[in-house]
Coordinates of C-alpha atoms in Angstrom, one line a residue:
Chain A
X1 CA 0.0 0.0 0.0
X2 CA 2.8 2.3 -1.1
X3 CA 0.9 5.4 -2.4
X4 CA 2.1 6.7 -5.7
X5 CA 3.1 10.0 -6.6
X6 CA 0.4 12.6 -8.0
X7 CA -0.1 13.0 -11.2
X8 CA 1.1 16.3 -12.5
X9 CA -2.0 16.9 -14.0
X10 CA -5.4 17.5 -11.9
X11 CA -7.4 13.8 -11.8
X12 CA -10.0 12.7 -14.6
X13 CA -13.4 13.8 -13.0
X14 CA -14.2 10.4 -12.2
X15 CA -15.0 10.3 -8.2
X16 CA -13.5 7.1 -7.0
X17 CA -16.0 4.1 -6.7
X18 CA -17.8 2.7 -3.5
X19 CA -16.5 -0.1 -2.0
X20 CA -16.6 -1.2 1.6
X21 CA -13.3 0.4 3.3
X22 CA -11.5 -2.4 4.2
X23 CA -10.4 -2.6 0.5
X24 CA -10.6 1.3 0.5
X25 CA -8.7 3.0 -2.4
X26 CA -7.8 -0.4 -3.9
X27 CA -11.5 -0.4 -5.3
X28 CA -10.9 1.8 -8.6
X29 CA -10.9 -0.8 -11.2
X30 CA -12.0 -1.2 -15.0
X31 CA -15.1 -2.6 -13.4
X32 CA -16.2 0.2 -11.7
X33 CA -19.6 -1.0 -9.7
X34 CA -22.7 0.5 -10.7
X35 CA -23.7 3.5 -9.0
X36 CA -27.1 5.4 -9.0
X37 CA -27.4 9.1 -10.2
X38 CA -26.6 11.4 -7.8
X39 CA -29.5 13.3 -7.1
X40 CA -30.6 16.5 -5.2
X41 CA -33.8 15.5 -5.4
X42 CA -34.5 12.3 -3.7
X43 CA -31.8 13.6 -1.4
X44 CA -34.6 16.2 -0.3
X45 CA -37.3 13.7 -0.5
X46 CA -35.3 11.2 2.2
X47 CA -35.6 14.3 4.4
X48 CA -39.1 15.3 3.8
X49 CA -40.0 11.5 4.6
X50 CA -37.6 11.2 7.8
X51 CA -39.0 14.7 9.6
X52 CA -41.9 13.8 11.4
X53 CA -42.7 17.4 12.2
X54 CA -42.9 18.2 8.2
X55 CA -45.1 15.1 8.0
X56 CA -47.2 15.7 10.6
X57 CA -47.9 19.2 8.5
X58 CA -48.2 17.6 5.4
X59 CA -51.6 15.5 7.3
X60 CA -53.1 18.6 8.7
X61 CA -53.1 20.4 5.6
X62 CA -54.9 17.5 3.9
X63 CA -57.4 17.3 6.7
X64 CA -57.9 20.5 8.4
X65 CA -59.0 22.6 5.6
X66 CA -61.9 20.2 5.4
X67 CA -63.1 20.7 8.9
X68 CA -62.5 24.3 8.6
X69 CA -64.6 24.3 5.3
X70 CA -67.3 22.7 6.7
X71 CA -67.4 24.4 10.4
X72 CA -67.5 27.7 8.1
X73 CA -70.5 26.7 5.2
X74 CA -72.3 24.8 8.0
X75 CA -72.8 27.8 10.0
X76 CA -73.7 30.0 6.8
X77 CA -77.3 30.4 6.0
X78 CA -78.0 31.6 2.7
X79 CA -80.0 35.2 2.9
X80 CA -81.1 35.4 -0.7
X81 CA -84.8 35.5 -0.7
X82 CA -86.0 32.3 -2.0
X83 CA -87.2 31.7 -5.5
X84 CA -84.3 34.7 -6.9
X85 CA -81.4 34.2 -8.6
X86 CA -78.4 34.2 -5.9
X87 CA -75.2 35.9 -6.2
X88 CA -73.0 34.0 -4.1
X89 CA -69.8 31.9 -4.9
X90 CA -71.0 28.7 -3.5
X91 CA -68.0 26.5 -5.2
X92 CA -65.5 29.8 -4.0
X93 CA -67.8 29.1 -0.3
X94 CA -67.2 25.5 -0.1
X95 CA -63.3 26.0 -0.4
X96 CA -63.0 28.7 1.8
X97 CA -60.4 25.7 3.9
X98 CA -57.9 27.6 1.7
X99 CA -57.3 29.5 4.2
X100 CA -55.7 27.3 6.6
X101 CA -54.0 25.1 4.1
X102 CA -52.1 28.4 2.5
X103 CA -50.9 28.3 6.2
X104 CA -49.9 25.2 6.7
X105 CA -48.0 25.3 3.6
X106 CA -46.3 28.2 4.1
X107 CA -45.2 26.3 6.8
X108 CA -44.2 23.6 5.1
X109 CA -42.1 25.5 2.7
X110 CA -40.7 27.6 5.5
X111 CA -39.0 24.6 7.8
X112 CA -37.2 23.1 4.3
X113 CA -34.8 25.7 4.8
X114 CA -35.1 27.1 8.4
X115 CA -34.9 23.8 10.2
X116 CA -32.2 23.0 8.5
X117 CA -30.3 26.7 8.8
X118 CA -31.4 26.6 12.6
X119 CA -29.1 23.3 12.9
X120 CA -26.7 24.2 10.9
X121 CA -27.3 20.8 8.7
X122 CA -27.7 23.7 5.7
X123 CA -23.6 23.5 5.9
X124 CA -23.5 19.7 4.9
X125 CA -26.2 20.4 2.2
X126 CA -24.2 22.9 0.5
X127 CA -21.1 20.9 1.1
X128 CA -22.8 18.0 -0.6
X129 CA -24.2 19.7 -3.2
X130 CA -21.8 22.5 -4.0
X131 CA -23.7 23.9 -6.9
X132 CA -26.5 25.8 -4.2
X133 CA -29.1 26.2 -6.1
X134 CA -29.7 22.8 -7.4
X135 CA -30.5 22.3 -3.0
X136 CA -33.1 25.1 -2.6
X137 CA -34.8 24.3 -6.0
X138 CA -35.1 20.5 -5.0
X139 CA -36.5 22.0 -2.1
X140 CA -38.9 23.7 -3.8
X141 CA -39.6 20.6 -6.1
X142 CA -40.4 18.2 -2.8
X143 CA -42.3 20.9 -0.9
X144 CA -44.2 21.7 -4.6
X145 CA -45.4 18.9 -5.5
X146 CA -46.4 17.3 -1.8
X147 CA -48.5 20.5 -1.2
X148 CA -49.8 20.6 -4.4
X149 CA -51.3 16.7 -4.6
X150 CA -52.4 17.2 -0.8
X151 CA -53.7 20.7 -1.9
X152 CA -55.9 19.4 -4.5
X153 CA -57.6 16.2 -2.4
X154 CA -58.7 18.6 0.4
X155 CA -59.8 20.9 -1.8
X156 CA -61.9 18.4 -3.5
X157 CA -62.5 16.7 -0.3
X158 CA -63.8 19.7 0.8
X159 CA -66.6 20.8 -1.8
X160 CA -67.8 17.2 -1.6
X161 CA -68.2 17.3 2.3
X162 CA -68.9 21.2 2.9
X163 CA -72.1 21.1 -0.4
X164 CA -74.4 19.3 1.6
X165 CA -74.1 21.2 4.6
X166 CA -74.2 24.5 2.2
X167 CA -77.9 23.1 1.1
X168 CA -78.8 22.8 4.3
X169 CA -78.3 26.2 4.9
X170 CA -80.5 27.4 2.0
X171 CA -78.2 27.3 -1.0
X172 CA -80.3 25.2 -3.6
X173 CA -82.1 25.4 -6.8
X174 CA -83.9 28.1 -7.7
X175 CA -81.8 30.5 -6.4
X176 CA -78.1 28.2 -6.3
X177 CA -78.5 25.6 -9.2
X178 CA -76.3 22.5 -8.3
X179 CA -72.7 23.1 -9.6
X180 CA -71.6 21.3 -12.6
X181 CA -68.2 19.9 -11.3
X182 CA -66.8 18.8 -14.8
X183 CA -67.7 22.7 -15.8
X184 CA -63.9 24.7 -16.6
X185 CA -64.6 26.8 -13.7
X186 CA -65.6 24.3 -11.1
X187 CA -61.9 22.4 -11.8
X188 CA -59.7 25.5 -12.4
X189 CA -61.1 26.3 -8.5
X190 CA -60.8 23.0 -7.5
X191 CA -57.2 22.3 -9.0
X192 CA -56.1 25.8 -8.6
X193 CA -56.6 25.5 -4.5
X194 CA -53.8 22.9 -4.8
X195 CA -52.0 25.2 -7.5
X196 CA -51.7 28.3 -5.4
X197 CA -51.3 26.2 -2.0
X198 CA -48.2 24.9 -3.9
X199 CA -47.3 28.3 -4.7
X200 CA -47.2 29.4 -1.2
X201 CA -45.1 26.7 0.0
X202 CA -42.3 28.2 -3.0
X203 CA -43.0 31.3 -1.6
X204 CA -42.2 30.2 2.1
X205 CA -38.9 28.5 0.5
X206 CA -38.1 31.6 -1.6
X207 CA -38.3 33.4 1.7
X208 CA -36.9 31.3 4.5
X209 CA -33.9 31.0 2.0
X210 CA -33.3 34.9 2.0
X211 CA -34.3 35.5 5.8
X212 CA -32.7 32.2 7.3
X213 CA -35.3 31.8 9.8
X214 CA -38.3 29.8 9.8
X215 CA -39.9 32.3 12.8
X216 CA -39.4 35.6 10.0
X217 CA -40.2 33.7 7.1
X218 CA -43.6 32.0 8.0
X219 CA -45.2 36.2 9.4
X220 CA -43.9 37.2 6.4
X221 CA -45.7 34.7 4.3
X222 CA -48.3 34.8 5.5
X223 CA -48.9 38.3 6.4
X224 CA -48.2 39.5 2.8
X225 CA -50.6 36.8 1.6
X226 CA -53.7 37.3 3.8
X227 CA -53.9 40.7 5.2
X228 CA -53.6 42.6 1.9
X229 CA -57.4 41.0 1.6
X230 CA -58.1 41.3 5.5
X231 CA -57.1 44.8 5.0
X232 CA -59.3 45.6 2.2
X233 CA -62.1 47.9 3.8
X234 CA -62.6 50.4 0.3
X235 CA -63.4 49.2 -2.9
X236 CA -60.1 51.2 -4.1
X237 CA -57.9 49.3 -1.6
X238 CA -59.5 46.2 -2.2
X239 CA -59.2 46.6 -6.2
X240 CA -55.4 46.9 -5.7
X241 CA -54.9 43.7 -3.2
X242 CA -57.1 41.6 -5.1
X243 CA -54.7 42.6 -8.6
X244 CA -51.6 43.7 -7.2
X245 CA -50.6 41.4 -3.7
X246 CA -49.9 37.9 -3.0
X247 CA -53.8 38.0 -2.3
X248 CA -54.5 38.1 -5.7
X249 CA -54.0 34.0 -5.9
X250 CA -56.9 33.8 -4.3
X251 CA -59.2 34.7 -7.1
X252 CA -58.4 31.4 -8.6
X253 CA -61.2 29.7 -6.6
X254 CA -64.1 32.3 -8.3
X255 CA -66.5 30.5 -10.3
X256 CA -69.0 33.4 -10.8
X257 CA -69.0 37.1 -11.7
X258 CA -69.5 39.3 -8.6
X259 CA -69.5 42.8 -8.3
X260 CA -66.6 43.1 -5.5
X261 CA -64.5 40.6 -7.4
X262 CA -62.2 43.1 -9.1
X263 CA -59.3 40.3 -10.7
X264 CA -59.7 37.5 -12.9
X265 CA -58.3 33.8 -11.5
X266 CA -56.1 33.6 -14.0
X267 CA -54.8 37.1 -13.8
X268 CA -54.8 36.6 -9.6
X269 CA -52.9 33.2 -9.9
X270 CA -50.2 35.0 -12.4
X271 CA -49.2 37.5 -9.4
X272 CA -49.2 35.0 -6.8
X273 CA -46.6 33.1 -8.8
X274 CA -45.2 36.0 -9.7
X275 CA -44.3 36.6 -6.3
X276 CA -43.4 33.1 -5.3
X277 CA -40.8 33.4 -8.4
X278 CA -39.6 36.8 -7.2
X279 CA -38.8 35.2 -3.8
X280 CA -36.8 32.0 -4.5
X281 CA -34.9 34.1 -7.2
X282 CA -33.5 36.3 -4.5
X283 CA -33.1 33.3 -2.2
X284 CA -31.1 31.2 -5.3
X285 CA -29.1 34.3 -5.7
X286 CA -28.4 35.5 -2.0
X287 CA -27.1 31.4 -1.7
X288 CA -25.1 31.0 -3.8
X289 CA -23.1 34.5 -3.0
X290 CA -23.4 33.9 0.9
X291 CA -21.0 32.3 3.5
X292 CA -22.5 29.5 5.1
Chain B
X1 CA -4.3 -2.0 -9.1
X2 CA -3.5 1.7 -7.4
X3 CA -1.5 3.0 -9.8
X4 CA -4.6 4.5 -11.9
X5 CA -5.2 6.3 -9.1
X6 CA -5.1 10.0 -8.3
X7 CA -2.9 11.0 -5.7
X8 CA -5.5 13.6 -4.2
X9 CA -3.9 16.1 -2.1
X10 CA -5.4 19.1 -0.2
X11 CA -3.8 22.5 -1.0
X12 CA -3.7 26.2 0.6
X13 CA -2.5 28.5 -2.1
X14 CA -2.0 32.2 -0.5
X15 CA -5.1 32.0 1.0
X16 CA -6.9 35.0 2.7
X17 CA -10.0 35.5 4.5
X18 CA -11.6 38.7 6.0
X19 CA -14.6 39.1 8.0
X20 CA -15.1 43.1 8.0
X21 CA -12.3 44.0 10.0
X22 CA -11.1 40.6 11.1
X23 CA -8.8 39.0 9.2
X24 CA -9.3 35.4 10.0
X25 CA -6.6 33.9 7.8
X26 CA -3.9 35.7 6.2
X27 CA -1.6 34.3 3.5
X28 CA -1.6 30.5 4.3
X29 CA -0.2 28.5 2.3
X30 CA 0.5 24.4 2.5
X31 CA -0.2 21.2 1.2
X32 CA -1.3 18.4 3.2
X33 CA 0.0 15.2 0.8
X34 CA -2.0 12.2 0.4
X35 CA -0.8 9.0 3.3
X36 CA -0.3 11.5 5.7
X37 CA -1.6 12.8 8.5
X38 CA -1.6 16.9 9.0
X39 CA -2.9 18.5 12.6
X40 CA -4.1 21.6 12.1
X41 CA -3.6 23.1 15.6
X42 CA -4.0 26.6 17.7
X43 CA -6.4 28.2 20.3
X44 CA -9.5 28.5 19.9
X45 CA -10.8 31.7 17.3
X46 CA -7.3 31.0 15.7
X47 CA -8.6 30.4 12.2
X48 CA -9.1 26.1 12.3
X49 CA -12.6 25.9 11.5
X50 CA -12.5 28.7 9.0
X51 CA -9.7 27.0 7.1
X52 CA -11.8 23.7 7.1
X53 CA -15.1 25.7 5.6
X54 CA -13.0 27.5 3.2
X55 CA -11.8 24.0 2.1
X56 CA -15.7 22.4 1.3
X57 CA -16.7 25.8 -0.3
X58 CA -18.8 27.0 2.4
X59 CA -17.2 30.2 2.9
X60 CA -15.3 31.8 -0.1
X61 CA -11.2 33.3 1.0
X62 CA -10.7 37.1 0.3
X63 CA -7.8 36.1 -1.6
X64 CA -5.9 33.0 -2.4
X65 CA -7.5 29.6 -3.0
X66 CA -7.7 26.3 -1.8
X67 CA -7.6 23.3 -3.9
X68 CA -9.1 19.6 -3.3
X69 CA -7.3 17.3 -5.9
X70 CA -6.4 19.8 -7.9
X71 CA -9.3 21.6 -8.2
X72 CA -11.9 24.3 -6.4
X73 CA -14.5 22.0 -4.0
X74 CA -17.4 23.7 -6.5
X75 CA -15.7 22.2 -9.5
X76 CA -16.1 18.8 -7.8
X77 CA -18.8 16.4 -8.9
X78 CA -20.2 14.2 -6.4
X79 CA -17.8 15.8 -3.7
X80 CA -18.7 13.4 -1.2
X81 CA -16.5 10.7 -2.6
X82 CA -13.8 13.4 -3.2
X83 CA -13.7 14.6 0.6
X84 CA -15.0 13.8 3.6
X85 CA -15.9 16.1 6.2
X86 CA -16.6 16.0 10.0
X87 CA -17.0 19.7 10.9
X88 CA -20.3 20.3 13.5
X89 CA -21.3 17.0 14.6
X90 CA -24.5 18.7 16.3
X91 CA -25.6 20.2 13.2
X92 CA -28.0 17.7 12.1
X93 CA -31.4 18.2 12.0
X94 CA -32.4 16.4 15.4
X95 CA -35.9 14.9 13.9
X96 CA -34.0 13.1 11.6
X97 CA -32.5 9.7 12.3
X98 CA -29.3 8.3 11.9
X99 CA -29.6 6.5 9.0
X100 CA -31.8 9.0 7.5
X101 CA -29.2 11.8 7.6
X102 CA -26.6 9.3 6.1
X103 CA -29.5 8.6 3.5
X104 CA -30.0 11.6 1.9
X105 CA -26.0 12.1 2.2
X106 CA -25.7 9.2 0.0
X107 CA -28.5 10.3 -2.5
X108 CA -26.4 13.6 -3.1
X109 CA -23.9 11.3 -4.4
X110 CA -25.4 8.5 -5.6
X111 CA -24.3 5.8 -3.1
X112 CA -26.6 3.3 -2.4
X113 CA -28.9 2.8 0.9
X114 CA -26.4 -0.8 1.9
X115 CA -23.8 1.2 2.1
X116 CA -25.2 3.1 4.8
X117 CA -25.9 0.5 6.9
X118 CA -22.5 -1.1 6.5
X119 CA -21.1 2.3 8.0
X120 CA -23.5 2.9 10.9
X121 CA -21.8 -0.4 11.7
X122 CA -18.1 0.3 11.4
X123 CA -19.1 3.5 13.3
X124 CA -20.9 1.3 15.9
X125 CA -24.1 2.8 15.7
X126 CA -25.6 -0.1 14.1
X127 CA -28.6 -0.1 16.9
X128 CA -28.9 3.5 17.0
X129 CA -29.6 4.2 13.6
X130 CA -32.8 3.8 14.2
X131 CA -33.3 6.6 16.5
X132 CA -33.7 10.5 16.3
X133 CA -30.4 12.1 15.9
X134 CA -31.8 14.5 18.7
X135 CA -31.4 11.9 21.3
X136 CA -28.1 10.6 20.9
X137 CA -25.4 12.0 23.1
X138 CA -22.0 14.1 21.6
X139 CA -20.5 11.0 21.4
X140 CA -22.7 9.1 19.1
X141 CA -22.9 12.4 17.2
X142 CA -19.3 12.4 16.5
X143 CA -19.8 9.0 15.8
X144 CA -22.5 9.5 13.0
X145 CA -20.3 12.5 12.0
X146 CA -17.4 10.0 10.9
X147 CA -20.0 8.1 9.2
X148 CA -21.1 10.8 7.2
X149 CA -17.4 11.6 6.4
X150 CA -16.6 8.6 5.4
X151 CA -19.9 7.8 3.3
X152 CA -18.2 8.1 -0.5
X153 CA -14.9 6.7 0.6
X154 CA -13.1 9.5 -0.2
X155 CA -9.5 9.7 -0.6
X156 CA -9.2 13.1 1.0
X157 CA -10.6 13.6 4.8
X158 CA -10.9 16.5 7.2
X159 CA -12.0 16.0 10.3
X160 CA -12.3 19.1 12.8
X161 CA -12.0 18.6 16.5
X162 CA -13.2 14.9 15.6
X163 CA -12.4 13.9 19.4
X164 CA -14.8 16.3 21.4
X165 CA -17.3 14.1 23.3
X166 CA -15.5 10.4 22.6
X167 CA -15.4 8.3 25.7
X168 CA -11.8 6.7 26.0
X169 CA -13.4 3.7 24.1
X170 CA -14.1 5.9 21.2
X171 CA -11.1 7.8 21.7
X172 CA -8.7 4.6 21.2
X173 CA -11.7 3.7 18.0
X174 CA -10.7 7.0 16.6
X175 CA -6.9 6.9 16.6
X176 CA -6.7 3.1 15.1
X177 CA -9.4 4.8 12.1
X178 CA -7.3 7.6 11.8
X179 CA -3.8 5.1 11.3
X180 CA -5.8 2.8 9.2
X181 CA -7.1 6.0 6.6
X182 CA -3.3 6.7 6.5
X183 CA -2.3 3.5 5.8
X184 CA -4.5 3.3 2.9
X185 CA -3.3 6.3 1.1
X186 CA -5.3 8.8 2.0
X187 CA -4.8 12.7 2.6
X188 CA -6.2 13.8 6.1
X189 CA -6.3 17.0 7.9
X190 CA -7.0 17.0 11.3
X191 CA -7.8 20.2 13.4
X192 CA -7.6 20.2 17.4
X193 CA -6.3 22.6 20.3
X194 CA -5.9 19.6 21.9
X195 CA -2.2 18.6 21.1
X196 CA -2.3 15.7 23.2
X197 CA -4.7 13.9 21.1
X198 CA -2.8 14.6 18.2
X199 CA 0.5 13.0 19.5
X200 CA 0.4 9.6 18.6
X201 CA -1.9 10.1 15.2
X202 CA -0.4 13.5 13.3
X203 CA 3.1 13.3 11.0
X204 CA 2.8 17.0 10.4
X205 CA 2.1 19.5 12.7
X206 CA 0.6 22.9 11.3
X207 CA 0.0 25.4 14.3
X208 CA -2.2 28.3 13.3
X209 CA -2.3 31.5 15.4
X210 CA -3.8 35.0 14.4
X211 CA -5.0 33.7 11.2
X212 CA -1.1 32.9 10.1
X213 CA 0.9 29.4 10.0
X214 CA 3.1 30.5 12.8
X215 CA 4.7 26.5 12.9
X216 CA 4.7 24.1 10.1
X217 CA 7.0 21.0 11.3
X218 CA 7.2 17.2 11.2
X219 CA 6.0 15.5 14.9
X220 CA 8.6 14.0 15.2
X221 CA 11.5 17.3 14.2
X222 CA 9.3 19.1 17.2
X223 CA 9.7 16.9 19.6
X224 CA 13.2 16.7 19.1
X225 CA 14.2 20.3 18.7
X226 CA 11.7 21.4 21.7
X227 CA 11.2 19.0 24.3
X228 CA 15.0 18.3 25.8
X229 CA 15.1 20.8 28.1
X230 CA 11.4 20.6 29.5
X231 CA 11.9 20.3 32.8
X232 CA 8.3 20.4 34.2
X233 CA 8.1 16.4 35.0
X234 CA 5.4 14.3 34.1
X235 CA 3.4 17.0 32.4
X236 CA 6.0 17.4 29.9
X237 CA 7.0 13.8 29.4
X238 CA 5.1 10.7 27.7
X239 CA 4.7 7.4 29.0
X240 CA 7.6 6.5 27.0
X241 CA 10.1 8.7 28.4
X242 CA 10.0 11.0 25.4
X243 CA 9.2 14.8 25.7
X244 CA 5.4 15.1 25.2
X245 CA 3.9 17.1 22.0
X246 CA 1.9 19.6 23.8
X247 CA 5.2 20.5 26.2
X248 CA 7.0 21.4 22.9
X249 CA 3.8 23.1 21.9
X250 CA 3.3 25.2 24.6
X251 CA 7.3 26.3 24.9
X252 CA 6.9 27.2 21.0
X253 CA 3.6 29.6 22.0
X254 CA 5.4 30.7 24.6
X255 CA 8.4 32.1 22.7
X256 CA 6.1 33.0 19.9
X257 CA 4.4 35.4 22.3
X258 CA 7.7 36.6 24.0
X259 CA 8.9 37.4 20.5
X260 CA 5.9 39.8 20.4
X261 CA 3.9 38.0 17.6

């Protein structure tokens, strides 16, 4: 085991192959064993599996949004008088659980990167993945996509559980014909719950990777995201949060035309991403440039 | 069979790093050569760590640069079998478990879930894999630490302060890993203000103080040179008779600091 001199010139960029260490170095032979692609993203998916606290989240935002959905259209009795044509949203009504699953994502998307920058684990990420931007965008990939499936079976869930309790309340034909649920507008607010609960959770990584801390990142998600709309007393200052602020996503779930809904979905969705975008750019940029 | 082999080394080139003000390492330069074993030593705040993160491209130097086989850490595909490191045992994410952590180490690189097993079991933590990285004492965290370092078998290893929190059973587990990593080849830099556990494990002794290499000398050249005239008994000798390490180490401070540097 005499080691031999260097080469003069740097090594071909071939990583030495496993083996078990008792034949250590020895192992770099033609046969080199097969190895699997190195990859960023299961990586992030072994630790969205193995943290209980992340998966514990993941559960309540499939559930809870149904109970809340349901608590809030069961107590909701329709005031149209009967026999009239009603204005209310009742698909927008019956997915009103929204609200607590933008949370809970925003959670989710938050503790990706804070947990791991509060232990300082974020060092071995970046150490194992030197190219930094390939670890917060598999990040965003794993928190995407496991809000986004979870997103869209609650918000399914939820119309299906919260309708009957809505025409219990009052909201039937005449006045609230059934809802067509294969209509385009009944799926685009179905699917685009999940959609923009998926975009909250980028947001929340976008964020947490520029602040560093989950306890800054999650206020800051969500209070850009909900009280631009809690704020919106006037029809002027409502007209701007419901176009112009992270709010704006929420207009996704409208499946009627209403006089105080001043954005299309489409148009609402666009600035939510919009902002998501905007927010793991900086975080890409500020991680790659920092010291960790 | 080894002759198709890279030689890795581990290189300082002129490196400088500033924080603000503080100038945490200025000019260092040295090479730490592949089937040794280099000691990075010197007080604590002396510039150790910051060398070590400088080397796995977590922090980048102010000037100079550090080179892993030949090459910047970012140019290094699948680093983990390039370089293993141990630097914060604690910083795992304590909801994760042992073999979870090692798990998604190995995805980044593309080593397969046996392999993890088979190290939690050199490591002795076999039994404990199983458990929440949270409850495992500094010990075992060092332990998994190793694990982790040692994941993609790399031919280059640095390991900083590795012996915090080993029991004497782990400590005597540590230094016959350490001799057997040199005996197969590879490059490893070891940091500790801890002399003594350095003594029987280190060729090459590289004290750092004030952010500058203020000693860069074979074990064995120090001893010899520095320990002859201790004369402050058993503290200064080994068990062996020979001057002890830390005796020479501390006499060299202390000059260094009479000469006003």
């Amino acid at each position: 085991m005499t080691p031999t001199p260097a080469p003069a010139s740097p090594p071909a960029q071939t990583p030495p192959a496993q083996s078990p260490p008792a034949q250590a170095l020895a192992a770099q032979s033609p046969t080199v064993p097969k190895r699997r692609r190195p990859s960023a993203l299961r990586s992030e998916w072994i630790k969205l599996l193995g943290s209980r606290g992340t998966l514990v989240a993941l559960g309540t935002l499939a559930l809870l949004p149904i109970g809340f959905a349901a608590l809030v259209v069961g107590n909701t009795p329709s005031t149209d008088p009967p026999g009239q044509l009603g204005d209310d949203d009742i698909v927008a009504n019956t997915l009103v659980g929204v609200l607590v699953a933008v949370i809970i994502a925003a959670v989710v998307g938050a503790v990706t990167v804070g947990n791991e920058e509060r232990s300082g684990m974020i060092s071995t990420s970046y150490a194992a993945i030197p190219r930094r931007h390939h670890v917060i965008l598999a990040k965003t990939a794993v928190a995407a996509l496991s809000t986004f499936v979870l997103g869209v079976a609650s918000s399914a869930a939820s119309y299906f559980v919260a309708r009957p309790l809505q025409r219990g309340q009052g909201y039937v034909a005449p006045s609230y014909p059934e809802p067509d649920v294969l209509a385009g507008s009944f799926v685009r607010a179905v699917v685009g719950t999940g959609v923009l609960t998926a975009l909250v959770a980028v947001y929340a990584v976008g964020v947490a990777t520029v602040v560093r801390r989950t306890a800054i990142a999650i206020p800051v998600v969500v209070g850009t995201l909900l009280l631009p709309g809690l704020l919106a007393t006037g029809e002027r200052v409502a007209r701007f949060a419901q176009n112009w602020t992270p709010f704006a996503g929420f207009a996704i779930q409208h499946t009627v035309r209403r006089t105080d809904y001043y954005a299309g979905p489409w148009h609402g969705l666009a600035v939510t991403a919009a902002y998501a975008a905007a927010a793991l750019i900086a975080g890409v940029a500020l991680s790659r440039r920092r010291d960790v | 069979m080894r002759t198709n082999l890279p030689q890795p080394d581990l290189a300082f080139d002129g490196v400088t790093k500033r924080f603000g003000a503080v100038v945490a390492l200025d000019d260092v330069t040295f090479t730490a050569p592949p089937g040794e074993v280099t000691a990075l030593v010197g007080p604590n705040g002396s510039g150790k760590t910051t060398s070590l993160r400088l080397t796995l491209g977590l922090a980048r130097p102010t000037a100079g640069r550090v080179l892993v086989a030949g090459r910047p850490y970012r140019h290094l595909d699948a680093p983990l079998t390039w370089i293993g490191a141990l630097l914060d045992a604690a910083a795992v994410n304590p909801g994760l478990t042992g073999r979870t952590h090692l798990r998604w180490l190995a995805a980044t690189a593309g080593l397969s879930p046996a392999r993890v097993d088979a190290l939690l079991e050199q490591v002795g933590l076999g039994a404990a894999g199983r458990r929440r990285v949270g409850g495992y004492s500094l010990g075992m965290r060092q332990r998994l630490g190793v694990a982790a370092a040692l994941l993609g078998d790399p031919p280059i290893l640095v390991l900083d302060e590795p012996m915090n929190g080993l029991d004497p059973e782990g400590m005597v587990w540590f230094r016959d890993l350490v001799g057997r990593l040199r005996g197969e080849g590879r490059t490893v830099l070891v940091s500790s203000h801890l002399l003594r556990e350095l003594e029987d494990i280190a060729d090459r002794v590289i004290v750092i103080r004030h952010g500058r290499i203020a000693v860069d000398a074979t074990v064995d050249s120090l001893i010899t040179d520095g320990g002859g005239a201790d004369r402050r008994g058993d503290d200064g000798r080994g068990g062996d008779g020979r001057p002890s390490l830390e005796a020479a180490y501390l006499r060299l401070v202390g000059s260094l600091d009479e000469a006003g540097r």
